[in-house]
Amino acid sequence: MAGAEPTSGQDAREAPPAAAMDVLAGRVAEVGGHEVVRVLPTRARRIVGAWCFADPIGPRYISANDEENIAPHPHIGLQTVTWLLQGELVHRDSLGSEQLIRPGGLNLMTAGGGVVHSEEGVPGWSGSLHGIQLWVAQPDSTRDLAPAFEHHEALPELTFTNVEATVFVGGFAGAGSPARADTEHAAVQLVLGTGGTILPLEPSWEYGLIMLSGLAEAEGEKLAPGSLYYLGGCRDELGMTVLEAGTAILLGGLPFREKIFMWWNFVARTREEVAVAYKQWSQDDRDRFPGVSSKLARIPAPRPMWLTSGE
Ligand code: MN
């Protein structure tokens, strides 16, 4: 999935930020012919831990004749995390992976120095599609290494008052996902029943909450789909009251200490690195960006606006 304009990360920090309840409205973006409300990055916040991108998927109804396709496109320097609440998608990548994604299964692709993937609908399938795609910025120690792909269906589940939690990335409340994590960060699905709940947090991390459905209230704010609720750090718990049952995604992690430069599908550190990746994708350089077994034509990269006409 594609970001549109260049963004850069938070400045390096040594201590976790203070506790907060910042309501950060998402913005409409277009992905695969559909409008999405992108809740990360936004102008006010570029990153939460190593989480640098969050696009809710749907909910929308797919008929058997619809083509729900995101054609082959490249990534560098990030992991894609695809997590569905409803529906099915097929992941294909330049490592030769072909994986059906369904609710409860974690799809995790690590781009490293370069990978290509497509995300396609299942032909003839109809029903409701709902979920989220997240990106994790890779640290300098792994971002130039080989790409990789993982899929996990056995994930830890935890029960709290009025909440069923699934830890799909990283650690939460003493449970850990088996998925690769290059930094300290976590993503947790929270299936919310109505009533009050208290969730344990790690004080050295910062957190953000995304509602995919339902309505809750915490610290005087109503929590609903379409925004990122930035919780800051220095918290050992979050209390909330669920007014309408639904599902939320909790993201957290140690503040990411490397300043990222993010443009289109690339997470890098400099414009120069992005310009090289842009040119290699545009020239169909198969050493950097190998092919994908997909009948779809690859998505062309937009031209970086900082390149002069001769470059
Ligand atoms: Mn992608």
Short mmCIF file of C-alpha atoms and ligand atoms in Angstrom, two decimals:
data_model
loop_
_atom_site.label_atom_id
_atom_site.label_comp_id
_atom_site.label_asym_id
_atom_site.label_seq_id
_atom_site.Cartn_x
_atom_site.Cartn_y
_atom_site.Cartn_z
CA MET A 1 0.00 0.00 0.00
CA ALA A 2 1.23 3.43 -0.74
CA GLY A 3 2.00 6.60 1.15
CA ALA A 4 1.84 9.81 -0.85
CA GLU A 5 4.18 12.46 0.42
CA PRO A 6 7.54 12.48 2.16
CA THR A 7 7.47 12.18 5.91
CA SER A 8 10.17 12.01 8.48
CA GLY A 9 10.30 10.58 11.97
CA GLN A 10 10.29 12.04 15.43
CA ASP A 11 13.54 13.41 16.68
CA ALA A 12 15.70 10.98 18.62
CA ARG A 13 14.70 10.81 22.29
CA GLU A 14 16.33 9.26 25.27
CA ALA A 15 13.34 9.07 27.61
CA PRO A 16 9.74 8.03 26.93
CA PRO A 17 7.35 10.89 26.30
CA ALA A 18 4.88 11.89 29.01
CA ALA A 19 1.44 10.34 29.20
CA ALA A 20 -0.94 11.93 26.70
CA MET A 21 -4.39 11.56 25.17
CA ASP A 22 -3.91 13.22 21.79
CA VAL A 23 -6.75 12.79 19.32
CA LEU A 24 -5.14 12.70 15.87
CA ALA A 25 -7.72 12.66 13.10
CA GLY A 26 -6.86 10.47 10.12
CA ARG A 27 -6.80 11.74 6.56
CA VAL A 28 -8.38 10.31 3.44
CA ALA A 29 -5.99 8.53 1.09
CA GLU A 30 -6.53 6.27 -1.91
CA VAL A 31 -5.32 2.67 -1.96
CA GLY A 32 -6.19 0.23 -4.74
CA GLY A 33 -9.10 2.38 -5.92
CA HIS A 34 -10.64 2.68 -2.45
CA GLU A 35 -10.69 5.54 0.01
CA VAL A 36 -9.03 4.76 3.31
CA VAL A 37 -8.70 6.92 6.41
CA ARG A 38 -4.98 6.81 7.09
CA VAL A 39 -4.36 7.32 10.79
CA LEU A 40 -0.54 7.13 10.67
CA PRO A 41 1.45 9.04 9.60
CA THR A 42 -0.40 12.34 9.98
CA ARG A 43 0.97 15.83 10.21
CA ALA A 44 0.86 15.79 13.98
CA ARG A 45 2.46 12.39 14.46
CA ARG A 46 4.76 10.39 12.22
CA ILE A 47 5.63 7.37 14.31
CA VAL A 48 4.64 5.47 17.48
CA GLY A 49 7.51 3.26 18.62
CA ALA A 50 8.66 1.73 15.32
CA TRP A 51 5.10 1.87 13.87
CA CYS A 52 5.20 4.33 10.98
CA PHE A 53 2.04 3.62 8.95
CA ALA A 54 -1.52 2.48 9.69
CA ASP A 55 -4.28 2.08 7.10
CA PRO A 56 -7.56 0.55 8.21
CA ILE A 57 -8.94 -1.74 5.44
CA GLY A 58 -12.74 -1.42 4.98
CA PRO A 59 -15.12 -2.45 6.30
CA ARG A 60 -16.61 -2.89 2.84
CA TYR A 61 -18.63 -5.52 1.05
CA ILE A 62 -16.89 -7.43 -1.73
CA SER A 63 -19.06 -9.08 -4.37
CA ALA A 64 -17.92 -12.12 -6.34
CA ASN A 65 -17.26 -9.91 -9.38
CA ASP A 66 -15.15 -7.30 -7.58
CA GLU A 67 -11.42 -7.26 -8.10
CA GLU A 68 -9.79 -6.31 -4.82
CA ASN A 69 -6.25 -6.01 -6.02
CA ILE A 70 -3.17 -4.13 -5.04
CA ALA A 71 -0.76 -4.94 -7.86
CA PRO A 72 2.94 -5.70 -7.37
CA HIS A 73 4.85 -2.83 -5.74
CA PRO A 74 8.18 -2.53 -3.92
CA HIS A 75 9.13 -1.85 -0.32
CA ILE A 76 12.41 -1.11 1.45
CA GLY A 77 13.32 -0.70 5.11
CA LEU A 78 10.03 -1.76 6.66
CA GLN A 79 7.85 -4.70 7.67
CA THR A 80 4.26 -4.94 6.45
CA VAL A 81 1.82 -6.34 8.99
CA THR A 82 -1.54 -7.34 7.52
CA TRP A 83 -4.25 -8.26 10.02
CA LEU A 84 -7.85 -9.01 9.09
CA LEU A 85 -11.00 -9.00 11.23
CA GLN A 86 -13.18 -10.24 8.36
CA GLY A 87 -12.58 -11.46 4.83
CA GLU A 88 -9.72 -12.95 2.85
CA LEU A 89 -6.75 -11.69 0.82
CA VAL A 90 -3.90 -13.44 -0.97
CA HIS A 91 -0.33 -12.24 -0.41
CA ARG A 92 2.29 -12.91 -3.10
CA ASP A 93 5.88 -11.71 -2.94
CA SER A 94 9.23 -11.81 -4.72
CA LEU A 95 10.50 -14.48 -2.30
CA GLY A 96 7.97 -16.84 -3.91
CA SER A 97 5.54 -16.70 -0.98
CA GLU A 98 1.84 -17.19 -1.65
CA GLN A 99 -0.29 -16.98 1.46
CA LEU A 100 -4.02 -16.78 2.12
CA ILE A 101 -4.65 -14.20 4.84
CA ARG A 102 -7.66 -14.75 7.08
CA PRO A 103 -8.85 -13.36 10.42
CA GLY A 104 -6.59 -14.45 13.26
CA GLY A 105 -3.55 -14.99 11.04
CA LEU A 106 -0.61 -12.62 11.07
CA ASN A 107 0.95 -11.83 7.69
CA LEU A 108 4.42 -10.33 8.19
CA MET A 109 6.72 -9.37 5.34
CA THR A 110 10.16 -7.92 6.04
CA ALA A 111 11.44 -5.78 3.17
CA GLY A 112 15.04 -5.24 4.25
CA GLY A 113 17.00 -3.97 1.24
CA GLY A 114 14.14 -4.66 -1.18
CA VAL A 115 11.08 -6.82 -1.78
CA VAL A 116 8.03 -6.75 -4.05
CA HIS A 117 4.53 -7.95 -3.19
CA SER A 118 0.92 -7.93 -4.28
CA GLU A 119 -2.23 -8.18 -2.20
CA GLU A 120 -5.08 -9.67 -4.16
CA GLY A 121 -8.67 -10.68 -3.61
CA VAL A 122 -9.68 -14.31 -3.73
CA PRO A 123 -11.44 -14.85 -7.10
CA GLY A 124 -15.16 -15.43 -6.66
CA TRP A 125 -15.13 -14.67 -2.94
CA SER A 126 -17.82 -12.39 -1.54
CA GLY A 127 -18.35 -10.98 1.91
CA SER A 128 -17.19 -8.24 4.21
CA LEU A 129 -13.51 -7.22 4.22
CA HIS A 130 -12.24 -5.47 7.35
CA GLY A 131 -8.80 -5.15 8.88
CA ILE A 132 -5.70 -3.05 9.04
CA GLN A 133 -2.30 -2.79 7.40
CA LEU A 134 0.58 -1.53 9.50
CA TRP A 135 4.23 -0.82 8.74
CA VAL A 136 7.14 -1.20 11.13
CA ALA A 137 10.28 0.86 10.44
CA GLN A 138 13.31 -1.42 10.46
CA PRO A 139 16.35 -0.27 12.44
CA ASP A 140 19.71 0.41 10.80
CA SER A 141 20.91 -3.00 12.02
CA THR A 142 18.52 -4.91 9.72
CA ARG A 143 17.14 -2.53 7.13
CA ASP A 144 19.72 -3.37 4.45
CA LEU A 145 19.58 -7.14 5.01
CA ALA A 146 17.68 -9.78 3.08
CA PRO A 147 13.88 -9.72 2.83
CA ALA A 148 11.81 -12.36 4.63
CA PHE A 149 8.24 -13.55 5.02
CA GLU A 150 6.37 -15.12 7.94
CA HIS A 151 2.81 -16.18 8.59
CA HIS A 152 1.57 -17.11 12.08
CA GLU A 153 -1.77 -18.49 13.17
CA ALA A 154 -0.85 -19.64 16.70
CA LEU A 155 -0.82 -16.36 18.60
CA PRO A 156 -1.18 -15.71 22.32
CA GLU A 157 -4.64 -14.76 23.56
CA LEU A 158 -5.32 -13.08 26.88
CA THR A 159 -8.53 -12.30 28.72
CA PHE A 160 -9.14 -9.11 30.69
CA THR A 161 -12.41 -7.80 32.08
CA ASN A 162 -14.61 -7.18 29.01
CA VAL A 163 -11.65 -7.62 26.62
CA GLU A 164 -10.22 -10.53 24.62
CA ALA A 165 -6.68 -9.67 23.48
CA THR A 166 -4.60 -11.29 20.74
CA VAL A 167 -0.91 -10.39 20.75
CA PHE A 168 0.07 -10.57 17.08
CA VAL A 169 3.40 -8.72 17.23
CA GLY A 170 5.78 -8.31 20.16
CA GLY A 171 5.00 -8.56 23.86
CA PHE A 172 2.00 -7.52 25.92
CA ALA A 173 1.06 -8.34 29.52
CA GLY A 174 3.65 -11.09 29.76
CA ALA A 175 2.65 -12.83 26.51
CA GLY A 176 4.76 -12.77 23.35
CA SER A 177 4.03 -13.25 19.66
CA PRO A 178 6.33 -15.70 17.82
CA ALA A 179 6.70 -13.18 14.98
CA ARG A 180 10.01 -11.54 14.18
CA ALA A 181 10.50 -8.14 15.79
CA ASP A 182 13.71 -6.20 15.14
CA THR A 183 12.95 -3.60 17.83
CA GLU A 184 10.87 -3.58 21.00
CA HIS A 185 7.34 -2.99 19.74
CA ALA A 186 3.95 -4.67 19.87
CA ALA A 187 0.55 -4.82 18.20
CA VAL A 188 -2.46 -6.22 20.04
CA GLN A 189 -6.01 -6.82 18.86
CA LEU A 190 -8.54 -5.89 21.55
CA VAL A 191 -12.03 -7.33 21.10
CA LEU A 192 -14.03 -5.01 23.34
CA GLY A 193 -17.20 -5.91 25.18
CA THR A 194 -19.21 -3.15 26.82
CA GLY A 195 -18.16 -1.96 30.26
CA GLY A 196 -14.99 -0.91 31.99
CA THR A 197 -11.56 -2.41 31.54
CA ILE A 198 -7.95 -1.79 32.56
CA LEU A 199 -5.07 -2.83 30.31
CA PRO A 200 -1.46 -3.13 31.51
CA LEU A 201 1.18 -1.06 29.69
CA GLU A 202 4.98 -0.82 29.73
CA PRO A 203 6.05 2.60 31.11
CA SER A 204 9.21 2.85 28.98
CA TRP A 205 7.16 2.50 25.78
CA GLU A 206 4.86 4.90 23.96
CA TYR A 207 1.44 3.76 22.75
CA GLY A 208 -1.32 4.54 20.30
CA LEU A 209 -4.83 3.13 20.02
CA ILE A 210 -6.84 2.72 16.81
CA MET A 211 -10.53 1.84 16.95
CA LEU A 212 -11.62 -0.32 13.99
CA SER A 213 -15.23 -0.53 15.23
CA GLY A 214 -17.27 0.31 18.31
CA LEU A 215 -17.09 3.26 20.68
CA ALA A 216 -15.19 3.71 23.91
CA GLU A 217 -14.27 6.44 26.34
CA ALA A 218 -11.00 7.11 28.12
CA GLU A 219 -9.76 10.14 30.05
CA GLY A 220 -12.64 12.29 28.87
CA GLU A 221 -12.27 11.46 25.17
CA LYS A 222 -14.66 9.44 23.04
CA LEU A 223 -12.70 6.83 21.07
CA ALA A 224 -14.09 5.98 17.62
CA PRO A 225 -12.81 4.78 14.23
CA GLY A 226 -10.99 7.30 12.02
CA SER A 227 -8.39 8.66 14.47
CA LEU A 228 -5.21 7.62 16.22
CA TYR A 229 -5.37 8.12 19.97
CA TYR A 230 -1.79 8.81 21.00
CA LEU A 231 -1.33 7.78 24.63
CA GLY A 232 2.31 8.81 25.11
CA GLY A 233 4.47 6.88 27.57
CA CYS A 234 5.15 6.72 31.31
CA ARG A 235 1.96 4.69 31.81
CA ASP A 236 1.60 1.34 33.55
CA GLU A 237 -2.05 0.96 32.56
CA LEU A 238 -4.87 2.34 30.47
CA GLY A 239 -8.41 2.44 31.81
CA MET A 240 -11.27 2.69 29.36
CA THR A 241 -15.03 2.23 29.23
CA VAL A 242 -16.50 0.57 26.18
CA LEU A 243 -19.87 2.08 25.20
CA GLU A 244 -20.44 0.02 22.03
CA ALA A 245 -18.74 -3.33 21.51
CA GLY A 246 -16.06 -3.37 18.81
CA THR A 247 -12.42 -4.02 18.03
CA ALA A 248 -9.36 -1.85 18.65
CA ILE A 249 -5.68 -2.19 17.79
CA LEU A 250 -3.14 -1.16 20.42
CA LEU A 251 0.29 -0.23 19.05
CA GLY A 252 3.29 0.40 21.25
CA GLY A 253 7.04 0.33 21.44
CA LEU A 254 10.22 1.94 22.62
CA PRO A 255 10.53 5.38 21.02
CA PHE A 256 12.31 4.85 17.69
CA ARG A 257 15.66 6.61 17.94
CA GLU A 258 16.58 6.74 14.24
CA LYS A 259 15.17 9.55 12.14
CA ILE A 260 13.37 8.02 9.19
CA PHE A 261 12.63 9.44 5.77
CA MET A 262 9.48 7.89 4.33
CA TRP A 263 8.31 8.34 0.76
CA TRP A 264 5.75 6.24 -1.18
CA ASN A 265 6.46 2.61 -0.26
CA PHE A 266 9.98 3.23 0.99
CA VAL A 267 11.25 3.80 4.52
CA ALA A 268 14.82 5.11 4.43
CA ARG A 269 16.98 7.74 6.08
CA THR A 270 17.77 10.11 3.19
CA ARG A 271 16.29 11.40 -0.06
CA GLU A 272 19.27 9.96 -1.88
CA GLU A 273 18.46 6.43 -0.74
CA VAL A 274 14.86 6.87 -1.84
CA ALA A 275 15.92 8.29 -5.22
CA VAL A 276 18.08 5.21 -5.85
CA ALA A 277 15.20 2.86 -4.98
CA TYR A 278 12.83 4.90 -7.17
CA LYS A 279 15.17 4.62 -10.15
CA GLN A 280 15.76 0.91 -9.65
CA TRP A 281 12.02 0.20 -9.47
CA SER A 282 11.33 2.45 -12.47
CA GLN A 283 14.03 0.67 -14.50
CA ASP A 284 12.71 -2.75 -13.42
CA ASP A 285 16.06 -3.65 -11.80
CA ARG A 286 15.40 -7.29 -10.89
CA ASP A 287 18.51 -7.52 -8.73
CA ARG A 288 17.04 -5.02 -6.29
CA PHE A 289 13.35 -5.76 -6.90
CA PRO A 290 12.68 -9.28 -8.23
CA GLY A 291 9.43 -10.29 -9.89
CA VAL A 292 6.21 -11.56 -8.33
CA SER A 293 4.11 -14.40 -9.68
CA SER A 294 1.05 -12.24 -10.36
CA LYS A 295 -0.98 -11.58 -13.50
CA LEU A 296 -1.24 -7.92 -12.52
CA ALA A 297 0.99 -5.19 -13.95
CA ARG A 298 3.40 -3.61 -11.48
CA ILE A 299 2.47 -0.24 -9.98
CA PRO A 300 4.69 2.59 -11.30
CA ALA A 301 6.33 4.81 -8.71
CA PRO A 302 5.42 8.48 -8.74
CA ARG A 303 8.40 10.70 -9.47
CA PRO A 304 9.98 12.13 -6.31
CA MET A 305 9.17 15.85 -6.40
CA TRP A 306 12.68 16.82 -5.28
CA LEU A 307 14.35 15.27 -8.35
CA THR A 308 15.29 17.75 -11.06
CA SER A 309 14.22 16.99 -14.64
CA GLY A 310 17.64 15.63 -15.63
CA GLU A 311 17.87 13.10 -12.80
MN MN B 1 2.66 -3.10 0.21
#
